[in-house]
Coordinates of C-alpha atoms and ligand atoms in Angstrom, one line a residue:
X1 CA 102.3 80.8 85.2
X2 CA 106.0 81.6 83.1
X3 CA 106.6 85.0 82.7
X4 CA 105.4 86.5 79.5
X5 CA 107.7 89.4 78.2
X6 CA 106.0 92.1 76.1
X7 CA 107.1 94.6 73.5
X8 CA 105.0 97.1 73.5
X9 CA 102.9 98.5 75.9
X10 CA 99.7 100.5 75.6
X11 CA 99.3 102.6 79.2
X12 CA 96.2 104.6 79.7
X13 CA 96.1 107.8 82.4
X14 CA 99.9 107.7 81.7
X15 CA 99.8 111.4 82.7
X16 CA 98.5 111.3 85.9
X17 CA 100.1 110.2 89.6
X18 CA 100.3 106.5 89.2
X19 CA 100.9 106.8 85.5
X20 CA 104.1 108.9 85.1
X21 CA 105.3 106.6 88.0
X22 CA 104.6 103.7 85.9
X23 CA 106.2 105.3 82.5
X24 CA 109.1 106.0 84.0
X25 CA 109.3 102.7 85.8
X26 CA 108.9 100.9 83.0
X27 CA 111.6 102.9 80.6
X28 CA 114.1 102.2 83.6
X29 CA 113.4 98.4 84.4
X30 CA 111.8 97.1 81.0
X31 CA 114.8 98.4 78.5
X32 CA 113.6 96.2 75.8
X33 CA 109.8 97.7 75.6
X34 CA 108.1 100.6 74.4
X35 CA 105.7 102.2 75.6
X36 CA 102.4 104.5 74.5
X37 CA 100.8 106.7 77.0
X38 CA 97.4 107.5 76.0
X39 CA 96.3 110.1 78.2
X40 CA 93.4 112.8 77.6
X41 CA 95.1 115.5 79.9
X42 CA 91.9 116.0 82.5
X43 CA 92.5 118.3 85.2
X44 CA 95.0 115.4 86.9
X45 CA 96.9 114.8 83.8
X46 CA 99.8 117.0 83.5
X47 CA 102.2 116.4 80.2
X48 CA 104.8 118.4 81.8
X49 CA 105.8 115.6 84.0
X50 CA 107.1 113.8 81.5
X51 CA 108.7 115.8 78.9
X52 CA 112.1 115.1 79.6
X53 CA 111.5 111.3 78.0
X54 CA 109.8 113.1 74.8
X55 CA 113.8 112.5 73.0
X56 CA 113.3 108.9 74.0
X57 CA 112.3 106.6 71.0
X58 CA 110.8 104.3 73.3
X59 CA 108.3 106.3 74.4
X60 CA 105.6 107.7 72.6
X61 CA 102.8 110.5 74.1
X62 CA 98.9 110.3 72.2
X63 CA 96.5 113.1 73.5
X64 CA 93.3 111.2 73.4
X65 CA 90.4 109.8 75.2
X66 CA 89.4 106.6 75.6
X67 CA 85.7 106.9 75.1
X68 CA 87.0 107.2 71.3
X69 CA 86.9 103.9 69.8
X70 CA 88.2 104.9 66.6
X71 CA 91.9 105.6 68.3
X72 CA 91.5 103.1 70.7
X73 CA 91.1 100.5 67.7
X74 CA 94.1 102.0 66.1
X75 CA 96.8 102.1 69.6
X76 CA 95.5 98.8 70.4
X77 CA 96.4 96.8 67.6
X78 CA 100.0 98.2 67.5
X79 CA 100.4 96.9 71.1
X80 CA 100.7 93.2 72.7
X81 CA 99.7 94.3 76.3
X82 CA 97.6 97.0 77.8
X83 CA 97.5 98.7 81.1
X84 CA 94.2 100.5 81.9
X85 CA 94.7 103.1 84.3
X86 CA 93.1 106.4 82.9
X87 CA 90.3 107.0 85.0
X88 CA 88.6 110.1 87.3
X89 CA 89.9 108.8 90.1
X90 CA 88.9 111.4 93.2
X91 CA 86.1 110.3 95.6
X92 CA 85.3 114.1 96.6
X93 CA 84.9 114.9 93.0
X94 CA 82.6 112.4 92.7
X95 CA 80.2 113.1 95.5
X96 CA 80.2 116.8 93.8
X97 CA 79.3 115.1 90.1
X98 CA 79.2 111.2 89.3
X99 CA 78.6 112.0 85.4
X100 CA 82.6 112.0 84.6
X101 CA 83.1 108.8 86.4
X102 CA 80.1 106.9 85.2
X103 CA 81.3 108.2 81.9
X104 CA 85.1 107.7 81.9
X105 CA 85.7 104.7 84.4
X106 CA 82.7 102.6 83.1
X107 CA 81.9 103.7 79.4
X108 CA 85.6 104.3 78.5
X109 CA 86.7 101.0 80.0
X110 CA 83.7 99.7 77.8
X111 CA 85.2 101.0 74.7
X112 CA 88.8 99.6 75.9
X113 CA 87.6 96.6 76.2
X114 CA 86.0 96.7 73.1
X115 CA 88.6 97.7 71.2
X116 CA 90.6 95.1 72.8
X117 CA 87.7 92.5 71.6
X118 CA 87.7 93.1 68.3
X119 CA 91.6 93.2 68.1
X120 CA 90.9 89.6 69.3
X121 CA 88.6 88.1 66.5
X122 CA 91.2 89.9 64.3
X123 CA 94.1 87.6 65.7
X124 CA 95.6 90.3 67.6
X125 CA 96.0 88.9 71.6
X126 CA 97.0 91.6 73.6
X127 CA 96.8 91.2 77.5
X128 CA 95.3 93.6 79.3
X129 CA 95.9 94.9 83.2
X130 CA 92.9 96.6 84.6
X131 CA 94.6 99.2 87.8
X132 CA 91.5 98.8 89.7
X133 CA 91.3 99.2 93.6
X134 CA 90.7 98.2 96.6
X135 CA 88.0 100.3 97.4
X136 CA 85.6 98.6 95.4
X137 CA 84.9 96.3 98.3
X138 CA 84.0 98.9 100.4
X139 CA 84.6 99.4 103.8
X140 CA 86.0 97.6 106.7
X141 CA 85.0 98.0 110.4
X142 CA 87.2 100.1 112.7
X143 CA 86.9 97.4 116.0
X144 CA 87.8 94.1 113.9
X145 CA 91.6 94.7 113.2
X146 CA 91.2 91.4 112.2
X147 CA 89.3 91.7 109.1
X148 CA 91.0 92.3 105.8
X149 CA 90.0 93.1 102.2
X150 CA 90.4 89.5 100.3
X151 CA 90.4 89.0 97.2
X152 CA 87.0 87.2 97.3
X153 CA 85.5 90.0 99.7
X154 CA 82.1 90.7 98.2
X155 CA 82.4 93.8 96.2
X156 CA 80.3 96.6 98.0
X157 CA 81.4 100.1 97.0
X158 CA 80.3 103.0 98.9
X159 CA 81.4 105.9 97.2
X160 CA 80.4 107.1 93.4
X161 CA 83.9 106.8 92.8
X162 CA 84.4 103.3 93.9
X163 CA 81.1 102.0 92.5
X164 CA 82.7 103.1 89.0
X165 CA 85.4 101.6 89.4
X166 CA 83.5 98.3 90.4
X167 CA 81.5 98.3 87.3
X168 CA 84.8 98.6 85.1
X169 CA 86.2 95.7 87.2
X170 CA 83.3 93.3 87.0
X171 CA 83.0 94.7 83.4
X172 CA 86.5 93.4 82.9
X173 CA 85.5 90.0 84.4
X174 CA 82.5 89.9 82.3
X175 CA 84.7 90.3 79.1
X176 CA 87.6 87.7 80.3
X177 CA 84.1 85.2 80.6
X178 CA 82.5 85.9 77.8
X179 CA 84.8 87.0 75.0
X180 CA 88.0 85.0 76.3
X181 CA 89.7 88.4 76.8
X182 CA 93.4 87.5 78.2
X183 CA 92.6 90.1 81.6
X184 CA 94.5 90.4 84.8
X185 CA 93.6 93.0 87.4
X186 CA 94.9 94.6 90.4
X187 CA 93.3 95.9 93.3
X188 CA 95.5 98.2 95.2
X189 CA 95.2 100.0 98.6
X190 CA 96.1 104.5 98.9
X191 CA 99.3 105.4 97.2
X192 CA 101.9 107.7 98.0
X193 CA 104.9 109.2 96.2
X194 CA 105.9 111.3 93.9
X195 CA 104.3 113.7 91.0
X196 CA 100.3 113.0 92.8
X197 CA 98.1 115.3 92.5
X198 CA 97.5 117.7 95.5
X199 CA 93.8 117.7 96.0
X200 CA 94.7 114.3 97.5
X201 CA 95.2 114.0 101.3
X202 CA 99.2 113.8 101.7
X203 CA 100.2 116.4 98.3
X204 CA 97.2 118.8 99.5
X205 CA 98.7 118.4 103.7
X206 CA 102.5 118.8 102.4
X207 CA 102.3 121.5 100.1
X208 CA 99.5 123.6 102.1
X209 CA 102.2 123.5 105.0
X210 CA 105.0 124.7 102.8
X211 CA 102.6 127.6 102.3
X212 CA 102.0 128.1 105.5
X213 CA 98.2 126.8 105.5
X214 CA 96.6 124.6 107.8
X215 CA 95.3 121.3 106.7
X216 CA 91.9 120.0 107.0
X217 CA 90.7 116.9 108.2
X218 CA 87.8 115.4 107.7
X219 CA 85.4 114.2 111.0
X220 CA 87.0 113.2 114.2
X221 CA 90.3 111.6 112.0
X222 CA 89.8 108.2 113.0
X223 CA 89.4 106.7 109.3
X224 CA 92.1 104.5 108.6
X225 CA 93.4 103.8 105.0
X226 CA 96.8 101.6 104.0
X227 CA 99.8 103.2 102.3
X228 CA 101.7 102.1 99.7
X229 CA 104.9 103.9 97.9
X230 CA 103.4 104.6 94.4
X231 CA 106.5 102.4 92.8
X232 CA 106.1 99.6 94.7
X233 CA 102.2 99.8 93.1
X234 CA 104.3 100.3 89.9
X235 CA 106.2 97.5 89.9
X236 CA 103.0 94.8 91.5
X237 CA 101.2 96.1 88.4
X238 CA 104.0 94.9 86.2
X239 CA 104.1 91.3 88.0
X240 CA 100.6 90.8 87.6
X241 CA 101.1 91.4 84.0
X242 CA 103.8 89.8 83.5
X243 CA 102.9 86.9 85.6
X244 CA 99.5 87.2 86.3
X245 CA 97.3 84.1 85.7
X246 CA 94.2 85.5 83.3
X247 CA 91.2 86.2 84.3
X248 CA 92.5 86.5 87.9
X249 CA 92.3 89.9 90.5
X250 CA 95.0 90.6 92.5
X251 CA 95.2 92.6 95.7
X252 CA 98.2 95.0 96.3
X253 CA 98.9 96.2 99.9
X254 CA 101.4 97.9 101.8
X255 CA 100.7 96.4 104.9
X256 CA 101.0 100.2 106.7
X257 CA 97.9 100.9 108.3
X258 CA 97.6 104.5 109.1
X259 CA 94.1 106.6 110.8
X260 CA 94.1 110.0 109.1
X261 CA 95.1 111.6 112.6
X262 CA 98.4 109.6 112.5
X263 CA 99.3 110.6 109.5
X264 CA 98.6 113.7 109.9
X265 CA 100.6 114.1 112.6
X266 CA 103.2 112.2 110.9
X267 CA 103.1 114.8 107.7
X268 CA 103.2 118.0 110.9
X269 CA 106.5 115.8 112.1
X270 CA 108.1 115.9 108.7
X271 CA 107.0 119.6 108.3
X272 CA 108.2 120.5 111.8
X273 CA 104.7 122.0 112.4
X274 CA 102.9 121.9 115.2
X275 CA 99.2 120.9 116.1
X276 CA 97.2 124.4 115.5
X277 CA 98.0 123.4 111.8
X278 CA 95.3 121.5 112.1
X279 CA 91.9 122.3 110.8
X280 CA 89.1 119.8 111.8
X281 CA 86.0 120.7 108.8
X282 CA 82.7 118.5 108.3
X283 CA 83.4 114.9 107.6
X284 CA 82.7 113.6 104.0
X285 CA 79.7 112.0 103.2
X286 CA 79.3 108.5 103.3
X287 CA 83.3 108.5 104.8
X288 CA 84.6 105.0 104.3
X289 CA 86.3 103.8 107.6
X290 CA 88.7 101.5 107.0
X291 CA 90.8 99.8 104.6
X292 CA 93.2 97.0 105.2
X293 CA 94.4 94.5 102.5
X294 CA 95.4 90.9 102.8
X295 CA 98.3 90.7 100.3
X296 CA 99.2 87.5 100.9
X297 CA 98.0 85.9 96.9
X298 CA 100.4 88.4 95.2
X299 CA 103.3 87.3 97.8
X300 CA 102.7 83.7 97.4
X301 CA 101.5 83.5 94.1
X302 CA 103.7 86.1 91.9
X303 CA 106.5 85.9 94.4
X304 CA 106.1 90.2 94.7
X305 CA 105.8 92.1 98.4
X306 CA 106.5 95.9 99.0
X307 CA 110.3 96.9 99.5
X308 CA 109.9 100.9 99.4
X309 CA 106.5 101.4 101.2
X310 CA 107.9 101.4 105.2
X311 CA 107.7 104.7 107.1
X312 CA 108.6 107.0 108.2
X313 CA 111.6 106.7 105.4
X314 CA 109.0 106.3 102.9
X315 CA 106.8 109.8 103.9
X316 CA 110.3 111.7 104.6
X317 CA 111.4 111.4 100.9
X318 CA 108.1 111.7 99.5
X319 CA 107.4 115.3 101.2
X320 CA 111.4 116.1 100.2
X321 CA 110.0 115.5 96.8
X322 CA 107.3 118.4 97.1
X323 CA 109.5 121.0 98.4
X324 CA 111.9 120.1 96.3
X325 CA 109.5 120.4 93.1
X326 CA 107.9 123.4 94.3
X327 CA 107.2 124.4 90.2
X328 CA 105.6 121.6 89.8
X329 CA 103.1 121.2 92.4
X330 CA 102.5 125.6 92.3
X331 CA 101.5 124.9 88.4
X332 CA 99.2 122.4 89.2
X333 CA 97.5 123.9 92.2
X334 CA 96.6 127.0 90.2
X335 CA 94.0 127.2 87.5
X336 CA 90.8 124.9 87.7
X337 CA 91.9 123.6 91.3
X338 CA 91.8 126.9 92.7
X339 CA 88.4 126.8 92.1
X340 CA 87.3 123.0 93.1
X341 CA 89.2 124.3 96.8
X342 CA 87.0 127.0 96.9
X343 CA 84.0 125.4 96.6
X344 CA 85.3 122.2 98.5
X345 CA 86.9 124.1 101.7
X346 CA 85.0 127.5 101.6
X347 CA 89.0 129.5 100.8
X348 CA 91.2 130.5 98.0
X349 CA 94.0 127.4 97.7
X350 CA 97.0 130.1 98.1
Ligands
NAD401 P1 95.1 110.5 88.4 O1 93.7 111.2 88.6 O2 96.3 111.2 89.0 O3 95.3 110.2 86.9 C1 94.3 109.8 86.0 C2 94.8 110.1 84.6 O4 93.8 109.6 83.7 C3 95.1 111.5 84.2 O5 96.3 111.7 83.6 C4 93.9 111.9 83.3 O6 94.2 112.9 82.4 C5 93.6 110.6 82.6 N1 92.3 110.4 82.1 C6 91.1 110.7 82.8 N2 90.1 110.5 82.0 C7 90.5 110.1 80.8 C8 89.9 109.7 79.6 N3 88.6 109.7 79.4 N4 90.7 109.3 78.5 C9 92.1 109.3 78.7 N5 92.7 109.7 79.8 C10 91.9 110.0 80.9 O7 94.8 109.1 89.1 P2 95.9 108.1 89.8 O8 95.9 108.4 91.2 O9 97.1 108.1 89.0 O10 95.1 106.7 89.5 C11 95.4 105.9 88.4 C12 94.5 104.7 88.4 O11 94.9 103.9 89.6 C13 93.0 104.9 88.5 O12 92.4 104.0 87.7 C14 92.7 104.7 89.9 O13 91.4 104.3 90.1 C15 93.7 103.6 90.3 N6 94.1 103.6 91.7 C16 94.6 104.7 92.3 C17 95.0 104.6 93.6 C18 95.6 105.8 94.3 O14 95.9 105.8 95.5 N7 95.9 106.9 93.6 C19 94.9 103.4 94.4 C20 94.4 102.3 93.7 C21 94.0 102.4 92.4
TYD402 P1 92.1 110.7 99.6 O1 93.6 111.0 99.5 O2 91.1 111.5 99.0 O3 92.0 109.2 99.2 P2 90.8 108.1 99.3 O4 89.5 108.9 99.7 O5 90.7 107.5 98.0 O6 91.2 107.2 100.4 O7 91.8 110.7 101.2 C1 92.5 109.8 102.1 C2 91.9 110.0 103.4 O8 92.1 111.3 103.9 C3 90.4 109.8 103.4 O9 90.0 109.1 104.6 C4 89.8 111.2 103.5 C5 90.9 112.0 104.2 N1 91.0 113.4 103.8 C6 91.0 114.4 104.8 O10 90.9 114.2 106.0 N2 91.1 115.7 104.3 C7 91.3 116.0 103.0 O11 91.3 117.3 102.7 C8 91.3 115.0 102.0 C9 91.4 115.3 100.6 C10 91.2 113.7 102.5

């Protein structure tokens, strides 16, 4: 497939973790391109991330949703690619209340995809990159190392979460089969790195150590998830658009297989913190035990493998980034989250 090179780019969710990453990756690698991040500042979206690129005539910020197919119409006709990454993307939140996801990650992608139709029988081609993940096919065993998450693993999501994301990926399929739609997607494995939001496991450990909280673990620790350095996501996302072949998935791996208990103990290392940090609490429901991806498509077909993911390099720098944006994450933590802690961990977040 050659590599297509696009001018403008339409990013949903451009405010959250993976998004800011991706705006700012994109303004440093992609000189020529502008970008639009269309983001409807949820509780996970936070516009003062990237104000410092508001001078920036590149870049352009819309406060919108994308259930609203009137703007999405509008943004996506301006554009010749779109990256679809706005979503509720917590699984905790979503064993507390599935309505947001059902409503963002599978209605909204609806009306994306939509709005991206009907650009289509207008003339207007754009490409579109669904950021889907890999915990749409479910869960792995933890006594079959051997077994990985390929990209023709059955989809079998176990959390709310997942199974909305699933829907928006198959939706996406359905759309590339149907309509013609010019869709790539990717389907990565747990990211780390800068600017994520800490009611997810490695923001929520660092920053409750800095404040001199313990951390809790879910269950006995054993699950085991793979991490990957949020620009390395960044910049497979990027690939798969640029290179992609349509109508194809991708999966995205950082080949760093980690059980919660390591990396927690990894996170107490950094920290210099010692074990009674540790607060074991009720395991979540319907705890998914392990996943691993096979990466190996992405490598050999787009040429692209992880450079920034390895630890413990990887984990140093990303907790230096915490306490050395201590506004940032103190903002965030307050508010709405100090309530969602409450009722999640039975204590005031500090
Ligand atoms: P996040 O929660 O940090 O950010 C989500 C962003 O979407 C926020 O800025 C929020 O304001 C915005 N948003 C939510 N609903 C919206 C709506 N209706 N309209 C417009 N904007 C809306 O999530 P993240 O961790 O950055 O994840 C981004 C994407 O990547 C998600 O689609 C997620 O499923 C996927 N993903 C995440 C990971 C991970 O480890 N974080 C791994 C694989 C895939
Ligand atoms: P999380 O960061 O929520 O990502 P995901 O559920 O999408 O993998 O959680 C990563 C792992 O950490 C998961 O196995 C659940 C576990 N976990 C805890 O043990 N304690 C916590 O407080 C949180 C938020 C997660």
């Amino acid at each position: 497939m050659p590599e297509r090179s696009f001018q403008h780019i339409l990013l949903t969710g451009g405010c959250g973790f993976i998004g800011t990453n991706f705006v700012r990756f994109v303004m440093e690698h992609r000189p020529g391109v502008r970008l639009t991040n269309l983001d409807a500042l949820t509780y996970s979206g936070n516009g003062e991330s990237l104000r410092d690129l508001e001078e920036d005539d590149r870049y352009r910020f819309v406060h919108g949703d994308i259930r609203d197919r009137a703007l999405m119409d509008g943004l996506v006709r301006e554009c010749d690619a779109v990256v679809h990454m706005a979503a509720e993307s917590h699984v905790d939140r979503s064993i507390q209340d599935a309505s947001p996801f059902i409503s963002t990650n599978v209605g909204g992608t609806q009306t994306l995809l939509d709005a991206v139709r009907q650009a289509k029988t207008e003339g207007h081609d754009a490409r579109m990159c669904y950021v889907s993940t890999d915990e749409v096919y479910g869960q792995l065993p933890l006594d079959r190392p051997d077994l990985l998450f390929r990209e023709d693993t059955p989809i079998a999501p176990s959390s709310p979460y997942a199974a909305s994301k699933a829907a928006g990926d198959l939706l996406c399929g359905a759309y590339h089969h149907t309509f013609g739609l010019d869709l790539v997607t990717t389907r990565c494995s747990n990211n780390f790195g800068a600017y994520q939001f800490p009611e997810k496991v490695i923001p929520l450990f660092v920053t409750n150590l800095i404040e001199g909280e313990q951390v809790p673990l879910y269950g006995d620790g054993r699950n085991v998830r793979d991490w990957l350095h949020v620009l390395d996501h960044c910049e497979a996302v990027l690939t798969v658009l640029e290179r992609g072949t349509s109508g194809v998935a991708y999966n995205i791996g950082g080949n760093n297989e980690r059980s919660n208990l390591e990396l927690t103990h990894e996170i107490l290392r950094c920290m210099g913190a010692g074990e009674e940090k540790i607060r074991n609490v009720p395991d979540r429901l319907g705890h998914d035990l392990r996943y691993a991806i096979d990466a190996s498509k992405i490598k050999r077909e787009l040429g692209w493998s992880p450079t920034r993911s390895a630890w413990p390099e990887a984990l140093d720098s990303t907790v230096a980034w915490y306490r050395d944006n201590d506004s940032w994450w103190r903002r965030v933590k307050s508010g709405e989250y100090r309530e969602y802690y409450q009722k999640m961990y039975g204590e005031p977040a500090s």
